[in-house]
Coordinates of C-alpha atoms in Angstrom, one line a residue:
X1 CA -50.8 -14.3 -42.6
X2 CA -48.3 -17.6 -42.7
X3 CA -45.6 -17.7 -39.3
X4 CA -43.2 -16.3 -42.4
X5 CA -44.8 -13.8 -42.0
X6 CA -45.9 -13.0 -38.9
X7 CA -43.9 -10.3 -36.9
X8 CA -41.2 -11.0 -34.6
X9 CA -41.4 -10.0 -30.7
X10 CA -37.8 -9.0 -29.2
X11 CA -36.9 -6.4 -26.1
X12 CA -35.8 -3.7 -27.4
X13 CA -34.9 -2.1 -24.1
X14 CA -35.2 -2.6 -20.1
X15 CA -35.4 0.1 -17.2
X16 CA -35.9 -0.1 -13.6
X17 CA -36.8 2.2 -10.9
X18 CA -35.6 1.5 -7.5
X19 CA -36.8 3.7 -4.5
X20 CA -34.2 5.9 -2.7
X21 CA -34.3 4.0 0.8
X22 CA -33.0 0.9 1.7
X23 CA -33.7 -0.6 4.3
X24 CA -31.7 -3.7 6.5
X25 CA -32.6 -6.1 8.3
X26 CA -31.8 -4.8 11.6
X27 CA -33.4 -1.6 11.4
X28 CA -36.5 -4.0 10.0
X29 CA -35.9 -5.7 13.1
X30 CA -36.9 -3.0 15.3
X31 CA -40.6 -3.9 14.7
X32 CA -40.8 -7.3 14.4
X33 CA -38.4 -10.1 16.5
X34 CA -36.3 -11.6 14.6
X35 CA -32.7 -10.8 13.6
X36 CA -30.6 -10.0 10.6
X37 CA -29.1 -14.1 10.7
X38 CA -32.4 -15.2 11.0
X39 CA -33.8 -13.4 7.8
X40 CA -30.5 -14.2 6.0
X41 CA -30.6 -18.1 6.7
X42 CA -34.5 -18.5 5.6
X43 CA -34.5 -15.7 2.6
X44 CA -31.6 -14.6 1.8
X45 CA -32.2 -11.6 1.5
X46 CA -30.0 -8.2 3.7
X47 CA -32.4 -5.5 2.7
X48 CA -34.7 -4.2 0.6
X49 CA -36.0 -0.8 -1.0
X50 CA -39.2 0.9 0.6
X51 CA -41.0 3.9 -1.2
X52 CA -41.7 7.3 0.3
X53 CA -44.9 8.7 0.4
X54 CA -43.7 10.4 -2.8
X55 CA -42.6 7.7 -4.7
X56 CA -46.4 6.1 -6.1
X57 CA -47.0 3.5 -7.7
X58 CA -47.7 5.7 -11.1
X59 CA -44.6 7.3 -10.4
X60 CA -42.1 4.8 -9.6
X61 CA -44.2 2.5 -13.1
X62 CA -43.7 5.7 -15.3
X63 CA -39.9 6.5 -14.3
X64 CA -39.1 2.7 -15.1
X65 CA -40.8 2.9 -18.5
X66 CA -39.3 6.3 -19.7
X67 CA -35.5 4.7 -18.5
X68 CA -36.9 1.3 -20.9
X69 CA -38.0 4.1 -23.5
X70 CA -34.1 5.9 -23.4
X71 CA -32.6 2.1 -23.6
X72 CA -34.4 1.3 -26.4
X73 CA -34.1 4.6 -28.4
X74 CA -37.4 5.0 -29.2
X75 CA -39.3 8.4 -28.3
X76 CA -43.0 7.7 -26.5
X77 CA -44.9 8.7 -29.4
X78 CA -43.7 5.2 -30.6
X79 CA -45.7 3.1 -28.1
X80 CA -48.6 1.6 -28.9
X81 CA -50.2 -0.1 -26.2
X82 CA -49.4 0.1 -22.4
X83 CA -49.6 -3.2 -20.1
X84 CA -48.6 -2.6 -16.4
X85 CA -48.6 -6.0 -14.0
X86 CA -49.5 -4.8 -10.5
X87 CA -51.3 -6.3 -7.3
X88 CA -50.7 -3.3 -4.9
X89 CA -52.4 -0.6 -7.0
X90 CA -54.9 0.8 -4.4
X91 CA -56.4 2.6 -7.6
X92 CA -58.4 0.2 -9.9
X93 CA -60.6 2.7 -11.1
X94 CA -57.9 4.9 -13.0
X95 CA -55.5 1.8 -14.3
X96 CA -51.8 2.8 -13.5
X97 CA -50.9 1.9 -17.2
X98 CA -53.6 4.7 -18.3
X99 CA -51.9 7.1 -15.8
X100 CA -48.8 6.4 -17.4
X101 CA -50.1 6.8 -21.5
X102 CA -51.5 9.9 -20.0
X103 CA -48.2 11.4 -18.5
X104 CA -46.6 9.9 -21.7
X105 CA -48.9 12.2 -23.6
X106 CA -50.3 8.9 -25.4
X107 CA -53.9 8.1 -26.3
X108 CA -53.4 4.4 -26.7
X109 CA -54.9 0.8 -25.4
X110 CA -53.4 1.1 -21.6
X111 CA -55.0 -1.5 -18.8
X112 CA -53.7 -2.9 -15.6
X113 CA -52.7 -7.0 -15.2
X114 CA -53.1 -8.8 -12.0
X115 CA -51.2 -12.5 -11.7
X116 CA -49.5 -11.3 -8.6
X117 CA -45.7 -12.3 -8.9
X118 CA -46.4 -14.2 -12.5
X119 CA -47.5 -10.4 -13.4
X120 CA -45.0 -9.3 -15.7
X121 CA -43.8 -12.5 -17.3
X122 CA -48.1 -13.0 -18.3
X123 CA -47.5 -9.4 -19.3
X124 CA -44.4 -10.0 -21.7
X125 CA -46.6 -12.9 -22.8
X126 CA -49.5 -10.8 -24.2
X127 CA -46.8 -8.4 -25.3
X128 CA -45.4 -11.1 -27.7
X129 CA -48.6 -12.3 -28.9
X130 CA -50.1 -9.4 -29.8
X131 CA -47.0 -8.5 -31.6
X132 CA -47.7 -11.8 -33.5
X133 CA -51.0 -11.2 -34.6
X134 CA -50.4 -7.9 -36.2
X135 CA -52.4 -5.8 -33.2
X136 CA -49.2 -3.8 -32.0
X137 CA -46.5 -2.7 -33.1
X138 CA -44.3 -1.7 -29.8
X139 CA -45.8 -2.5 -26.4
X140 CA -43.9 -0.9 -23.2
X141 CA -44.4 -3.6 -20.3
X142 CA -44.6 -2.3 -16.7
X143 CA -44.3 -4.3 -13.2
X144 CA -44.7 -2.1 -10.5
X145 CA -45.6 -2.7 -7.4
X146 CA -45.8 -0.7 -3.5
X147 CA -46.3 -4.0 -1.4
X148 CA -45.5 -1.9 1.7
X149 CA -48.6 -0.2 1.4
X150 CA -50.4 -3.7 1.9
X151 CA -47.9 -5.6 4.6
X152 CA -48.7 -5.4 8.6
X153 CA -45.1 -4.2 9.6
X154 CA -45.4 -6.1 12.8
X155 CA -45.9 -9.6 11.5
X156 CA -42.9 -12.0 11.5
X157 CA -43.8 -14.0 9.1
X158 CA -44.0 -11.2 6.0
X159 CA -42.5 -8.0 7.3
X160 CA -39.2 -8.8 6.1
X161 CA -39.7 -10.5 2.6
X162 CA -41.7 -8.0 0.4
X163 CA -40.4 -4.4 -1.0
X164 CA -41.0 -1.9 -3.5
X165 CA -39.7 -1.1 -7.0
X166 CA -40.3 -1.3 -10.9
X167 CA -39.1 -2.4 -14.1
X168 CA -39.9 -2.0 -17.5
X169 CA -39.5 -3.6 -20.8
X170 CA -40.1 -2.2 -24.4
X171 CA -41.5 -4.7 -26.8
X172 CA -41.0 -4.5 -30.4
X173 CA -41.6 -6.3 -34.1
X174 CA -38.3 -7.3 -35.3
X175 CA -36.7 -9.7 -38.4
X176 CA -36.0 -12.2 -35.8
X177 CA -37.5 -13.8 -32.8
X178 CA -36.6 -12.6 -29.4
X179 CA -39.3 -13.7 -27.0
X180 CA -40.7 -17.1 -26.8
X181 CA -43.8 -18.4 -26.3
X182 CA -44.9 -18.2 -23.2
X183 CA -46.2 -21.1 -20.7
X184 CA -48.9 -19.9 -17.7
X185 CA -51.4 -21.4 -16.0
X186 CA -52.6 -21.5 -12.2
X187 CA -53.5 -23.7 -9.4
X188 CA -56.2 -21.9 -8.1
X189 CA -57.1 -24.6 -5.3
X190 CA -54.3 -23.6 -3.6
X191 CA -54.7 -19.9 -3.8
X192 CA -55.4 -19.8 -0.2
X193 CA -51.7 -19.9 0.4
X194 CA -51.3 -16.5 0.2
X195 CA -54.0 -13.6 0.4
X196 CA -54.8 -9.9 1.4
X197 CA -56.9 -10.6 4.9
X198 CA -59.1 -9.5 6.0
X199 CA -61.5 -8.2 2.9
X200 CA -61.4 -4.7 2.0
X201 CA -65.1 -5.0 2.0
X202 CA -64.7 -6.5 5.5
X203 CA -62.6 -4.0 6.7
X204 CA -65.0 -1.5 5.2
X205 CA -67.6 -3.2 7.1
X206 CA -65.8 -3.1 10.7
X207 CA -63.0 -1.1 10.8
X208 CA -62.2 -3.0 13.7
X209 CA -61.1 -6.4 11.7
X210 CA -57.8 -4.3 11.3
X211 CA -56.8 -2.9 8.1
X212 CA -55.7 -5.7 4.9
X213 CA -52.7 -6.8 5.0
X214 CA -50.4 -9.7 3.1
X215 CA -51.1 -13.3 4.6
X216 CA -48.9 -16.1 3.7
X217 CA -48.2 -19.8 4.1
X218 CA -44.9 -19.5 3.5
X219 CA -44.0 -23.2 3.6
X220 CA -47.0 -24.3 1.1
X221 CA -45.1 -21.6 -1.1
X222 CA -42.3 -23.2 -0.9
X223 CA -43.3 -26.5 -1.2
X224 CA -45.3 -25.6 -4.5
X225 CA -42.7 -23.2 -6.0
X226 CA -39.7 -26.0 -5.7
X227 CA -41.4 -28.8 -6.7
X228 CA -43.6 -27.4 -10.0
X229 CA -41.5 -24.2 -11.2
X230 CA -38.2 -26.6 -12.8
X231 CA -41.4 -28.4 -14.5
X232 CA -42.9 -24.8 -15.8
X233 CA -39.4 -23.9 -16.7
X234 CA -38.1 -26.6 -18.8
X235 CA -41.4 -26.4 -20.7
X236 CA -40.7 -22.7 -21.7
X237 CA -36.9 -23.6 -22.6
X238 CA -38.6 -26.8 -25.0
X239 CA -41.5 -24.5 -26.2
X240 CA -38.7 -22.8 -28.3
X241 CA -36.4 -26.0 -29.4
X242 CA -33.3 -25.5 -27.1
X243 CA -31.9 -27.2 -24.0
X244 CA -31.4 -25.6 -20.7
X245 CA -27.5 -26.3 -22.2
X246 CA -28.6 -22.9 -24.7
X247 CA -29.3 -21.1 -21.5
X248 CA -26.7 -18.3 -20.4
X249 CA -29.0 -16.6 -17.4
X250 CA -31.7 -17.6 -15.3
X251 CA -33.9 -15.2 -13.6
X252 CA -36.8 -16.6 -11.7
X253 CA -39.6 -14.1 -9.4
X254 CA -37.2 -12.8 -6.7
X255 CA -39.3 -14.9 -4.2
X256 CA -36.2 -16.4 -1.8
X257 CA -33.2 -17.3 -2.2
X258 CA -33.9 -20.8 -1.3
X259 CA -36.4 -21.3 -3.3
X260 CA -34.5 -19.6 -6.4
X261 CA -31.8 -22.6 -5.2
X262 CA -34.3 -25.7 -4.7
X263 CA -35.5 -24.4 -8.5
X264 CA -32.0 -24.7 -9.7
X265 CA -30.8 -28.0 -7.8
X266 CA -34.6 -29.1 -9.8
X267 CA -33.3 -28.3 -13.1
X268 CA -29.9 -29.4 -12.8
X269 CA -28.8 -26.3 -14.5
X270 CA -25.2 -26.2 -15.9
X271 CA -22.8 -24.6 -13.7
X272 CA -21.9 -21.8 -16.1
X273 CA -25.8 -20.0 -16.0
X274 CA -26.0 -17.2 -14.7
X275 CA -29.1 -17.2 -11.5
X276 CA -30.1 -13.7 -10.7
X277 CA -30.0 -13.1 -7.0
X278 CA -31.4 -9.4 -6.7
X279 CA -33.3 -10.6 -3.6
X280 CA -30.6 -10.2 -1.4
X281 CA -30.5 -6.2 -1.5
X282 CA -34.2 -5.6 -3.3
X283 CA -36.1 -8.3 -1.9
X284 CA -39.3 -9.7 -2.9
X285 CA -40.9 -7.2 -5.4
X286 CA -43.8 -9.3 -6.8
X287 CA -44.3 -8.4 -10.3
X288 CA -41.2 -6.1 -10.8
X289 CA -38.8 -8.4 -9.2
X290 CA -37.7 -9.9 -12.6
X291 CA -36.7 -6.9 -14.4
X292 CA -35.4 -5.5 -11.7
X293 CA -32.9 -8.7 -11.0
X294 CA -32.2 -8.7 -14.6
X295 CA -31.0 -5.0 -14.6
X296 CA -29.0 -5.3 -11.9
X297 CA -27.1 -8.7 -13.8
X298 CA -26.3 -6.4 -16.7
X299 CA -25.3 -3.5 -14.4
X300 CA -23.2 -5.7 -12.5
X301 CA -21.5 -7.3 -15.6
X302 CA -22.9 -10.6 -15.1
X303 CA -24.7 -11.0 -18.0
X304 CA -24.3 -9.3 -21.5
X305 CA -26.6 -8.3 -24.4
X306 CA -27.8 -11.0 -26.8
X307 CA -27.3 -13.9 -24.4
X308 CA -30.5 -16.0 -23.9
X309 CA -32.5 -15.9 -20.9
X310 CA -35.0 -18.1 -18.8
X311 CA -37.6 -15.8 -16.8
X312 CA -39.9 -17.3 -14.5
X313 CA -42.4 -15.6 -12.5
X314 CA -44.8 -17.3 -9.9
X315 CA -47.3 -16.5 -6.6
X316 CA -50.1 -15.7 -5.3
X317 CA -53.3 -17.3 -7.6
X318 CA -51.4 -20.0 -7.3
X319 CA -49.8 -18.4 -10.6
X320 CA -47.0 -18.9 -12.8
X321 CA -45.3 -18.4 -16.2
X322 CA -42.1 -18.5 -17.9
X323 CA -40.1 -18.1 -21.1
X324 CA -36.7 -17.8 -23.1
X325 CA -36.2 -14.4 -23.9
X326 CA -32.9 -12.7 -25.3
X327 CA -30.9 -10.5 -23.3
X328 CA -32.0 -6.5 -24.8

């Protein structure tokens, strides 16, 4: 097969589920001390959505990919492969993207991803690629995640940032292309950064450890994500011949505020791109943060089918990946 002829990957739709409560900072407040200014100045972010007990991970994945379905106008029986990007999935025996084939009524490849906050955008990756080479035809991308379930509501330094949500994308073969290659990689010796601690197997072990929960060094983060993600991010913008002058929107892993700013001051992007800033009332939803902030651009009016987008997604691993996509 010549590239001539190779098929063409493009989003053919994007849905999101966001979980009915919201919560602000001052009722977050209640547990931990801090304050609504003090979470606003460091993160940017106001509030956040938390799930209910009835609002799963399977659940809130398979409402996001049936609304990606709907935009797209395909009917499930079109799908051909399922690829959901998680790190909260307490379930790693019966994959979430299975769960969702199966409530699709689909007997198709289906597994689970885990690059923490670079989830989805590795996801869309593979998507594309596998596209490509002929293997699929139309690939529905998940990133869900229920961070809640993993975060020790009492600690200061990660109570407020993290949240729960989804977002889907529908991948499909196409005349021209619509999603560019993607560029990943890790920096594993610094993984350290940010972890689930104890163990489960520890905690299985004592009970009295305390149950896992997120750990972070949140200024390492910060430090690595500002100085290496304009690097990661120009790469995917050259990777498909255009200048970060081609680029309309910008929608980076929904980390913080500042450090979706120090990422902008590092590319010098032009004033007129559009930076998604869903953090501020969805806060940090690992691998569904991007198509969530990229939803709520187009629902807000901010950006418009067809335009061309920079995603990059980055965390704990220490990974990362971006690329140009355009807007479904």
């Amino acid at each position: 097969m010549t590239d001539g002829e190779r098929p063409k990957a493009r989003v053919l739709g994007l849905g999101v589920y966001r979980p009915r409560r919201s919560v602000d900072n001052d009722e977050l407040c209640e547990a931990i001390d801090s304050s609504d200014e003090w979470i606003r100045e460091r993160t940017g972010i106001a509030r956040r959505r938390w799930a209910d007990d009835d609002e799963s991970v399977d659940m809130m994945a398979l409402a996001a990919g049936r609304a990606a379905l709907a935009a797209s106008g395909l009917e499930a029986g079109d799908v051909g492969m399922v690829i959901v990007a998680s790190c909260t999935s307490v379930q790693p025996f019966w994959p979430v993207a299975s769960q969702v084939a199966g409530s699709l009524g689909l007997e198709v490849p289906a597994f689970d991803l885990n690059a923490t906050c670079a989830g989805f955008c590795y996801s869309l990756g593979l998507a594309r690629d596998l596209i490509g080479s002929g293997t699929a035809q139309t690939v529905l991308v998940i990133g869900v995640e229920r961070t809640t379930d993993v975060l020790d509501h009492t600690d200061r330094g990660t109570a407020f940032l993290f949240a729960d949500g989804a977002g889907a994308f529908v991948l499909g073969a196409g005349p021209t292309e619509g999603v560019g290659p993607v560029v990943w990689g890790s920096h594993g010796q610094k993984g350290g950064s940010l972890v689930l601690a104890p163990t489960w197997a520890e905690y299985r072990r004592d009970p009295g450890v305390g149950a896992p929960s997120v750990r972070m060094d949140g200024r390492r983060v910060f430090r690595w994500a500002a100085e290496e993600m304009p690097r990661v991010a120009q790469a995917a913008v050259d990777a498909v011949g255009l200048t970060l002058k081609d680029v309309q929107v910008f929608v980076p892993h929904q980390a913080n505020l500042r450090i979706t700013q120090a990422i902008v001051r590092g590319l010098d992007l032009p004033e007129s791109v559009v930076v998604a800033q869903d953090i501020v009332d969805s806060g940090n939803t690992s691998s569904a943060s991007i198509p969530l902030a990229l939803e709520r651009a187009l629902a807000d009016g901010q950006v418009h089918s067809g335009e061309v987008a920079l995603l990059v997604g980055f965390g704990g691993g220490l990974s990362f990946a971006a690329q140009v996509i355009t807007v479904p």
